[in-house]
């Protein structure tokens, strides 16, 4: 049976679907069905999405989380354990308490210390790609291994377990699967991380889990530790891997801009920002629930209603940026919403930026003749995945 794709997940290649862009340009806010069959209000314009993200008092993550079908079949005790530590499902001040413990691990200074290791990981993946020989799948041999190994080392997760946790995250984020399978994947993810947390509690290492145990062991519960680790593991490899794969395809289709990324070090950081804006791989940020009647785009949304946030349409809003449909890496596109905004702005943004800043030019310099193996083939997009990207990308050089 074919599952209907929710409106907010519809794309036309790299772009939001025309019907989604029409919502932004006409109404701004429209009622839609969520992937779980609930009714929500889809917010599509840059200013309105930014308003919602910047106002956790009127737009609550925590109240929206309580409606998640992923916990609907569980007892209240089981649901509470499954939610514990999931930063995206908290509001201040509880969110602030947990995030404060993690912030030091993701500072720009800490990322600079990690940079030499990321360079090694990238070069090793490129060596592997070269050994495999052309044609080869960039996703399997570069885009997925690089961020997976980085987050494994950061958290203290054995890289030998990558097939297990990558399979779990793929099932959890696949909106075409029955809710029972996705709930089971979420439980499996937490069970897996639970074993690693127990190991860290028994013998804290120098990784992030070890740090949390040593420095905050009395301030954080075991369930919260498991939830934080489970979220970081999935978010830490799913998002960056899809940016590396999809971003490479975008550059290959824009060879003049690819050459700038390859040959001009000053263009790499602006290119990363523009790719983040233009691709907007996260269809919708965590849903919110209104705590009072609010007005957006001239429409009143009553209290107690779900609100979904369309990142692709917001980042291609002409009121935010000129010529939004064009990929133009020379402009840098600062201020985009690819990492969110406000209290829930992506904690791992400095890490993701660093991996892309290192990964894209290294790939393009190693293989200056990089090309899609079959230019006539349609790209293999991850249509039903909560994080947009490519299933495979066969390249030659």
GROMACS .gro file of C-alpha atoms in nm:
model
  397
    1UNK     CA    1   0.000   0.000   0.000
    2UNK     CA    2   0.134   0.343  -0.098
    3UNK     CA    3   0.139   0.592   0.189
    4UNK     CA    4   0.040   0.946   0.095
    5UNK     CA    5   0.326   1.186   0.144
    6UNK     CA    6   0.238   1.469   0.386
    7UNK     CA    7   0.221   1.812   0.221
    8UNK     CA    8   0.515   1.953   0.416
    9UNK     CA    9   0.744   1.671   0.292
   10UNK     CA   10   0.669   1.712  -0.078
   11UNK     CA   11   0.962   1.811  -0.298
   12UNK     CA   12   1.043   1.861  -0.661
   13UNK     CA   13   1.407   1.754  -0.675
   14UNK     CA   14   1.600   2.006  -0.466
   15UNK     CA   15   1.301   2.241  -0.432
   16UNK     CA   16   0.985   2.239  -0.223
   17UNK     CA   17   0.687   2.117  -0.427
   18UNK     CA   18   0.502   2.387  -0.620
   19UNK     CA   19   0.189   2.340  -0.408
   20UNK     CA   20   0.396   2.404  -0.094
   21UNK     CA   21   0.548   2.720  -0.237
   22UNK     CA   22   0.197   2.833  -0.336
   23UNK     CA   23   0.088   2.805   0.027
   24UNK     CA   24   0.374   3.034   0.129
   25UNK     CA   25   0.307   3.286  -0.146
   26UNK     CA   26  -0.075   3.289  -0.103
   27UNK     CA   27  -0.190   3.208   0.250
   28UNK     CA   28   0.127   3.161   0.455
   29UNK     CA   29  -0.046   2.923   0.698
   30UNK     CA   30  -0.266   2.629   0.602
   31UNK     CA   31  -0.429   2.336   0.782
   32UNK     CA   32  -0.267   2.001   0.700
   33UNK     CA   33  -0.258   1.642   0.814
   34UNK     CA   34   0.057   1.545   1.004
   35UNK     CA   35   0.238   1.219   0.916
   36UNK     CA   36   0.047   1.067   1.210
   37UNK     CA   37  -0.294   1.171   1.082
   38UNK     CA   38  -0.349   1.463   1.319
   39UNK     CA   39  -0.457   1.808   1.208
   40UNK     CA   40  -0.200   2.084   1.232
   41UNK     CA   41  -0.123   2.430   1.096
   42UNK     CA   42   0.168   2.446   0.853
   43UNK     CA   43   0.365   2.772   0.876
   44UNK     CA   44   0.561   2.843   0.558
   45UNK     CA   45   0.700   3.199   0.560
   46UNK     CA   46   1.042   3.294   0.692
   47UNK     CA   47   0.927   3.563   0.937
   48UNK     CA   48   0.644   3.349   1.076
   49UNK     CA   49   0.860   3.039   1.121
   50UNK     CA   50   1.122   3.252   1.295
   51UNK     CA   51   0.854   3.400   1.520
   52UNK     CA   52   0.737   3.055   1.629
   53UNK     CA   53   1.091   2.934   1.694
   54UNK     CA   54   1.171   3.242   1.900
   55UNK     CA   55   0.868   3.216   2.130
   56UNK     CA   56   0.869   2.893   2.338
   57UNK     CA   57   0.615   3.042   2.580
   58UNK     CA   58   0.337   3.061   2.318
   59UNK     CA   59   0.458   2.769   2.104
   60UNK     CA   60   0.540   2.472   2.327
   61UNK     CA   61   0.752   2.175   2.228
   62UNK     CA   62   0.660   1.987   2.544
   63UNK     CA   63   0.284   2.005   2.494
   64UNK     CA   64   0.319   1.894   2.131
   65UNK     CA   65   0.537   1.600   2.238
   66UNK     CA   66   0.258   1.467   2.459
   67UNK     CA   67   0.051   1.401   2.144
   68UNK     CA   68   0.317   1.193   1.969
   69UNK     CA   69   0.174   0.863   1.842
   70UNK     CA   70   0.518   0.710   1.904
   71UNK     CA   71   0.420   0.690   2.272
   72UNK     CA   72   0.041   0.658   2.238
   73UNK     CA   73   0.038   0.279   2.288
   74UNK     CA   74   0.269   0.288   2.591
   75UNK     CA   75   0.191   0.320   2.960
   76UNK     CA   76   0.254   0.664   3.109
   77UNK     CA   77   0.565   0.530   3.282
   78UNK     CA   78   0.700   0.379   2.958
   79UNK     CA   79   0.619   0.698   2.768
   80UNK     CA   80   0.797   0.913   3.027
   81UNK     CA   81   1.109   0.698   2.999
   82UNK     CA   82   1.099   0.716   2.621
   83UNK     CA   83   1.070   1.096   2.630
   84UNK     CA   84   1.337   1.156   2.896
   85UNK     CA   85   1.638   1.348   2.768
   86UNK     CA   86   1.484   1.426   2.430
   87UNK     CA   87   1.583   1.792   2.411
   88UNK     CA   88   1.345   1.867   2.124
   89UNK     CA   89   1.051   1.776   2.347
   90UNK     CA   90   1.128   2.011   2.634
   91UNK     CA   91   1.050   2.375   2.708
   92UNK     CA   92   1.250   2.609   2.931
   93UNK     CA   93   1.349   2.586   3.211
   94UNK     CA   94   1.388   2.205   3.188
   95UNK     CA   95   1.530   2.233   2.838
   96UNK     CA   96   1.778   2.495   2.957
   97UNK     CA   97   1.897   2.271   3.242
   98UNK     CA   98   1.985   1.982   3.009
   99UNK     CA   99   2.121   2.191   2.722
  100UNK     CA  100   2.353   2.381   2.954
  101UNK     CA  101   2.531   2.055   3.036
  102UNK     CA  102   2.600   1.986   2.668
  103UNK     CA  103   2.685   2.333   2.537
  104UNK     CA  104   3.056   2.323   2.635
  105UNK     CA  105   3.104   2.014   2.415
  106UNK     CA  106   2.990   2.199   2.101
  107UNK     CA  107   3.165   2.535   2.127
  108UNK     CA  108   3.365   2.663   1.830
  109UNK     CA  109   3.681   2.629   2.041
  110UNK     CA  110   3.608   2.263   2.116
  111UNK     CA  111   3.535   2.201   1.748
  112UNK     CA  112   3.875   2.346   1.653
  113UNK     CA  113   4.041   2.093   1.881
  114UNK     CA  114   3.846   1.816   1.707
  115UNK     CA  115   3.927   1.942   1.356
  116UNK     CA  116   4.253   1.746   1.298
  117UNK     CA  117   4.070   1.422   1.375
  118UNK     CA  118   3.786   1.512   1.137
  119UNK     CA  119   4.045   1.578   0.865
  120UNK     CA  120   4.188   1.229   0.926
  121UNK     CA  121   3.842   1.071   0.910
  122UNK     CA  122   3.761   1.251   0.583
  123UNK     CA  123   4.092   1.151   0.421
  124UNK     CA  124   4.046   0.790   0.533
  125UNK     CA  125   3.698   0.779   0.378
  126UNK     CA  126   3.837   0.922   0.054
  127UNK     CA  127   4.108   0.655   0.057
  128UNK     CA  128   3.832   0.394   0.091
  129UNK     CA  129   3.637   0.548  -0.196
  130UNK     CA  130   3.948   0.543  -0.415
  131UNK     CA  131   4.018   0.178  -0.327
  132UNK     CA  132   3.663   0.076  -0.418
  133UNK     CA  133   3.708   0.238  -0.756
  134UNK     CA  134   3.464   0.404  -0.991
  135UNK     CA  135   3.175   0.385  -1.016
  136UNK     CA  136   3.107   0.394  -0.642
  137UNK     CA  137   2.826   0.504  -0.414
  138UNK     CA  138   2.924   0.830  -0.245
  139UNK     CA  139   2.663   0.779   0.028
  140UNK     CA  140   2.794   0.439   0.135
  141UNK     CA  141   3.162   0.522   0.111
  142UNK     CA  142   3.184   0.887   0.212
  143UNK     CA  143   2.871   1.081   0.304
  144UNK     CA  144   2.749   0.833   0.566
  145UNK     CA  145   3.079   0.703   0.712
  146UNK     CA  146   3.233   1.045   0.785
  147UNK     CA  147   2.967   1.188   1.021
  148UNK     CA  148   2.894   0.843   1.164
  149UNK     CA  149   3.253   0.794   1.274
  150UNK     CA  150   3.280   1.150   1.405
  151UNK     CA  151   2.970   1.120   1.624
  152UNK     CA  152   3.075   0.772   1.739
  153UNK     CA  153   3.408   0.906   1.862
  154UNK     CA  154   3.245   1.208   2.020
  155UNK     CA  155   2.989   1.001   2.212
  156UNK     CA  156   3.199   0.693   2.275
  157UNK     CA  157   2.989   0.466   2.052
  158UNK     CA  158   3.170   0.167   1.895
  159UNK     CA  159   3.192   0.233   1.520
  160UNK     CA  160   3.161  -0.143   1.472
  161UNK     CA  161   2.795  -0.103   1.574
  162UNK     CA  162   2.723   0.139   1.288
  163UNK     CA  163   2.504  -0.100   1.089
  164UNK     CA  164   2.284  -0.148   1.395
  165UNK     CA  165   2.230   0.218   1.478
  166UNK     CA  166   2.209   0.328   1.114
  167UNK     CA  167   1.937   0.069   1.056
  168UNK     CA  168   1.750   0.184   1.365
  169UNK     CA  169   1.760   0.550   1.263
  170UNK     CA  170   1.650   0.467   0.907
  171UNK     CA  171   1.339   0.291   1.042
  172UNK     CA  172   1.266   0.563   1.297
  173UNK     CA  173   1.276   0.843   1.036
  174UNK     CA  174   1.088   0.656   0.760
  175UNK     CA  175   0.738   0.804   0.761
  176UNK     CA  176   0.608   0.534   0.525
  177UNK     CA  177   0.643   0.266   0.795
  178UNK     CA  178   0.359   0.175   1.032
  179UNK     CA  179   0.374   0.361   1.361
  180UNK     CA  180   0.435   0.034   1.548
  181UNK     CA  181   0.760  -0.022   1.359
  182UNK     CA  182   0.877   0.333   1.424
  183UNK     CA  183   0.793   0.305   1.794
  184UNK     CA  184   0.988  -0.021   1.808
  185UNK     CA  185   1.283   0.153   1.640
  186UNK     CA  186   1.274   0.431   1.898
  187UNK     CA  187   1.269   0.175   2.179
  188UNK     CA  188   1.554  -0.018   2.017
  189UNK     CA  189   1.757   0.301   1.988
  190UNK     CA  190   1.715   0.376   2.357
  191UNK     CA  191   1.787   0.017   2.456
  192UNK     CA  192   2.110   0.026   2.256
  193UNK     CA  193   2.216   0.357   2.408
  194UNK     CA  194   2.120   0.228   2.752
  195UNK     CA  195   2.397  -0.031   2.736
  196UNK     CA  196   2.651   0.238   2.644
  197UNK     CA  197   2.533   0.469   2.922
  198UNK     CA  198   2.566   0.187   3.174
  199UNK     CA  199   2.921   0.126   3.051
  200UNK     CA  200   3.003   0.496   3.084
  201UNK     CA  201   2.858   0.508   3.436
  202UNK     CA  202   3.071   0.213   3.538
  203UNK     CA  203   3.387   0.347   3.378
  204UNK     CA  204   3.362   0.703   3.240
  205UNK     CA  205   3.589   0.763   2.940
  206UNK     CA  206   3.709   1.084   2.776
  207UNK     CA  207   3.412   1.100   2.539
  208UNK     CA  208   3.095   1.304   2.584
  209UNK     CA  209   2.907   1.035   2.776
  210UNK     CA  210   3.200   1.003   3.013
  211UNK     CA  211   3.208   1.379   3.060
  212UNK     CA  212   2.837   1.392   3.140
  213UNK     CA  213   2.872   1.113   3.396
  214UNK     CA  214   3.176   1.269   3.563
  215UNK     CA  215   3.062   1.629   3.567
  216UNK     CA  216   2.684   1.600   3.591
  217UNK     CA  217   2.621   1.251   3.724
  218UNK     CA  218   2.431   1.384   4.026
  219UNK     CA  219   2.223   1.630   3.821
  220UNK     CA  220   2.101   1.403   3.542
  221UNK     CA  221   1.906   1.077   3.553
  222UNK     CA  222   2.006   0.763   3.368
  223UNK     CA  223   1.697   0.792   3.146
  224UNK     CA  224   1.792   1.151   3.058
  225UNK     CA  225   2.145   1.041   2.970
  226UNK     CA  226   2.006   0.769   2.745
  227UNK     CA  227   1.769   1.013   2.573
  228UNK     CA  228   2.037   1.274   2.513
  229UNK     CA  229   2.277   1.015   2.372
  230UNK     CA  230   2.007   0.858   2.152
  231UNK     CA  231   1.914   1.197   2.005
  232UNK     CA  232   2.274   1.305   1.944
  233UNK     CA  233   2.364   0.975   1.778
  234UNK     CA  234   2.081   0.999   1.524
  235UNK     CA  235   2.099   1.375   1.468
  236UNK     CA  236   2.478   1.367   1.454
  237UNK     CA  237   2.503   1.138   1.153
  238UNK     CA  238   2.168   1.160   0.970
  239UNK     CA  239   2.169   1.532   0.900
  240UNK     CA  240   2.533   1.582   0.800
  241UNK     CA  241   2.546   1.267   0.588
  242UNK     CA  242   2.248   1.383   0.384
  243UNK     CA  243   2.400   1.729   0.343
  244UNK     CA  244   2.725   1.577   0.214
  245UNK     CA  245   2.544   1.355  -0.036
  246UNK     CA  246   2.279   1.599  -0.157
  247UNK     CA  247   2.521   1.891  -0.149
  248UNK     CA  248   2.767   1.707  -0.371
  249UNK     CA  249   2.494   1.639  -0.627
  250UNK     CA  250   2.389   2.005  -0.617
  251UNK     CA  251   2.746   2.118  -0.683
  252UNK     CA  252   2.790   1.867  -0.965
  253UNK     CA  253   2.486   2.021  -1.130
  254UNK     CA  254   2.640   2.367  -1.087
  255UNK     CA  255   2.998   2.315  -1.211
  256UNK     CA  256   3.103   2.683  -1.188
  257UNK     CA  257   3.016   2.687  -0.820
  258UNK     CA  258   3.175   2.346  -0.768
  259UNK     CA  259   3.501   2.486  -0.905
  260UNK     CA  260   3.489   2.772  -0.653
  261UNK     CA  261   3.447   2.531  -0.362
  262UNK     CA  262   3.728   2.313  -0.493
  263UNK     CA  263   3.977   2.588  -0.576
  264UNK     CA  264   3.906   2.887  -0.350
  265UNK     CA  265   3.932   2.824   0.027
  266UNK     CA  266   3.758   3.155   0.097
  267UNK     CA  267   3.443   3.026  -0.078
  268UNK     CA  268   3.399   2.711   0.130
  269UNK     CA  269   3.225   2.859   0.433
  270UNK     CA  270   2.983   3.072   0.226
  271UNK     CA  271   2.911   2.763   0.014
  272UNK     CA  272   2.822   2.558   0.321
  273UNK     CA  273   2.576   2.825   0.439
  274UNK     CA  274   2.413   2.859   0.097
  275UNK     CA  275   2.383   2.481   0.059
  276UNK     CA  276   2.225   2.459   0.404
  277UNK     CA  277   1.969   2.722   0.302
  278UNK     CA  278   1.902   2.597  -0.049
  279UNK     CA  279   1.871   2.227   0.038
  280UNK     CA  280   1.696   2.259   0.378
  281UNK     CA  281   1.708   1.883   0.433
  282UNK     CA  282   1.488   1.890   0.745
  283UNK     CA  283   1.134   1.924   0.609
  284UNK     CA  284   0.982   2.046   0.932
  285UNK     CA  285   1.127   2.126   1.272
  286UNK     CA  286   0.981   1.967   1.586
  287UNK     CA  287   0.607   2.046   1.605
  288UNK     CA  288   0.481   2.300   1.856
  289UNK     CA  289   0.150   2.346   2.034
  290UNK     CA  290  -0.004   2.686   2.089
  291UNK     CA  291  -0.051   2.774   2.457
  292UNK     CA  292  -0.288   3.063   2.372
  293UNK     CA  293  -0.465   3.204   2.069
  294UNK     CA  294  -0.201   3.340   1.832
  295UNK     CA  295  -0.206   3.520   1.498
  296UNK     CA  296   0.025   3.425   1.213
  297UNK     CA  297   0.000   3.546   0.853
  298UNK     CA  298  -0.331   3.713   0.938
  299UNK     CA  299  -0.483   3.387   1.062
  300UNK     CA  300  -0.581   3.310   1.422
  301UNK     CA  301  -0.462   2.973   1.550
  302UNK     CA  302  -0.652   2.875   1.866
  303UNK     CA  303  -0.481   2.755   2.184
  304UNK     CA  304  -0.406   2.384   2.197
  305UNK     CA  305  -0.339   2.343   1.823
  306UNK     CA  306  -0.039   2.176   1.658
  307UNK     CA  307   0.195   2.394   1.452
  308UNK     CA  308   0.433   2.254   1.188
  309UNK     CA  309   0.720   2.460   1.047
  310UNK     CA  310   0.828   2.431   0.684
  311UNK     CA  311   1.201   2.498   0.664
  312UNK     CA  312   1.240   2.461   0.283
  313UNK     CA  313   0.975   2.723   0.203
  314UNK     CA  314   1.096   2.960   0.477
  315UNK     CA  315   1.454   2.946   0.352
  316UNK     CA  316   1.334   3.016  -0.004
  317UNK     CA  317   1.113   3.308   0.093
  318UNK     CA  318   1.178   3.615  -0.124
  319UNK     CA  319   1.116   3.835   0.182
  320UNK     CA  320   1.425   3.675   0.341
  321UNK     CA  321   1.665   3.664   0.045
  322UNK     CA  322   1.681   3.784  -0.316
  323UNK     CA  323   1.644   3.526  -0.594
  324UNK     CA  324   1.577   3.250  -0.339
  325UNK     CA  325   1.542   2.974  -0.601
  326UNK     CA  326   1.900   3.024  -0.721
  327UNK     CA  327   2.192   2.838  -0.567
  328UNK     CA  328   2.453   3.111  -0.528
  329UNK     CA  329   2.738   3.017  -0.298
  330UNK     CA  330   2.898   3.359  -0.329
  331UNK     CA  331   2.636   3.520  -0.105
  332UNK     CA  332   2.677   3.296   0.201
  333UNK     CA  333   2.307   3.311   0.298
  334UNK     CA  334   2.358   3.395   0.663
  335UNK     CA  335   2.052   3.393   0.887
  336UNK     CA  336   1.886   3.086   0.734
  337UNK     CA  337   1.675   2.850   0.945
  338UNK     CA  338   1.835   2.519   0.847
  339UNK     CA  339   1.955   2.479   1.208
  340UNK     CA  340   1.644   2.632   1.357
  341UNK     CA  341   1.641   2.945   1.572
  342UNK     CA  342   1.601   3.041   1.935
  343UNK     CA  343   1.638   2.810   2.234
  344UNK     CA  344   1.625   2.497   2.017
  345UNK     CA  345   1.885   2.615   1.763
  346UNK     CA  346   2.080   2.301   1.667
  347UNK     CA  347   2.339   2.225   1.932
  348UNK     CA  348   2.558   2.041   1.681
  349UNK     CA  349   2.562   2.318   1.419
  350UNK     CA  350   2.935   2.399   1.471
  351UNK     CA  351   3.021   2.030   1.425
  352UNK     CA  352   2.807   1.990   1.113
  353UNK     CA  353   2.953   2.305   0.959
  354UNK     CA  354   3.306   2.186   1.028
  355UNK     CA  355   3.247   1.842   0.872
  356UNK     CA  356   3.107   2.003   0.557
  357UNK     CA  357   3.376   2.271   0.545
  358UNK     CA  358   3.638   1.995   0.549
  359UNK     CA  359   3.449   1.731   0.353
  360UNK     CA  360   3.332   1.912   0.038
  361UNK     CA  361   3.665   2.061  -0.079
  362UNK     CA  362   3.860   1.748   0.018
  363UNK     CA  363   3.630   1.533  -0.195
  364UNK     CA  364   3.642   1.770  -0.491
  365UNK     CA  365   4.020   1.810  -0.479
  366UNK     CA  366   4.082   1.435  -0.451
  367UNK     CA  367   3.856   1.365  -0.750
  368UNK     CA  368   3.870   1.670  -0.981
  369UNK     CA  369   3.682   1.481  -1.254
  370UNK     CA  370   3.400   1.371  -1.024
  371UNK     CA  371   3.074   1.312  -1.214
  372UNK     CA  372   2.743   1.130  -1.183
  373UNK     CA  373   2.792   0.779  -1.321
  374UNK     CA  374   2.464   0.779  -1.517
  375UNK     CA  375   2.356   1.138  -1.596
  376UNK     CA  376   2.030   1.011  -1.747
  377UNK     CA  377   1.920   0.837  -1.426
  378UNK     CA  378   1.683   1.011  -1.185
  379UNK     CA  379   1.840   1.087  -0.847
  380UNK     CA  380   1.747   0.837  -0.577
  381UNK     CA  381   1.588   1.075  -0.325
  382UNK     CA  382   1.479   0.968   0.025
  383UNK     CA  383   1.123   1.080  -0.038
  384UNK     CA  384   0.956   0.945   0.277
  385UNK     CA  385   1.237   1.017   0.519
  386UNK     CA  386   1.202   1.292   0.781
  387UNK     CA  387   1.551   1.405   0.676
  388UNK     CA  388   1.568   1.460   0.299
  389UNK     CA  389   1.863   1.329   0.106
  390UNK     CA  390   1.976   1.056  -0.131
  391UNK     CA  391   1.956   0.681  -0.083
  392UNK     CA  392   2.252   0.636  -0.316
  393UNK     CA  393   2.469   0.852  -0.540
  394UNK     CA  394   2.673   0.655  -0.792
  395UNK     CA  395   2.972   0.861  -0.905
  396UNK     CA  396   3.267   0.816  -1.133
  397UNK     CA  397   3.595   1.008  -1.170
   0.00000   0.00000   0.00000
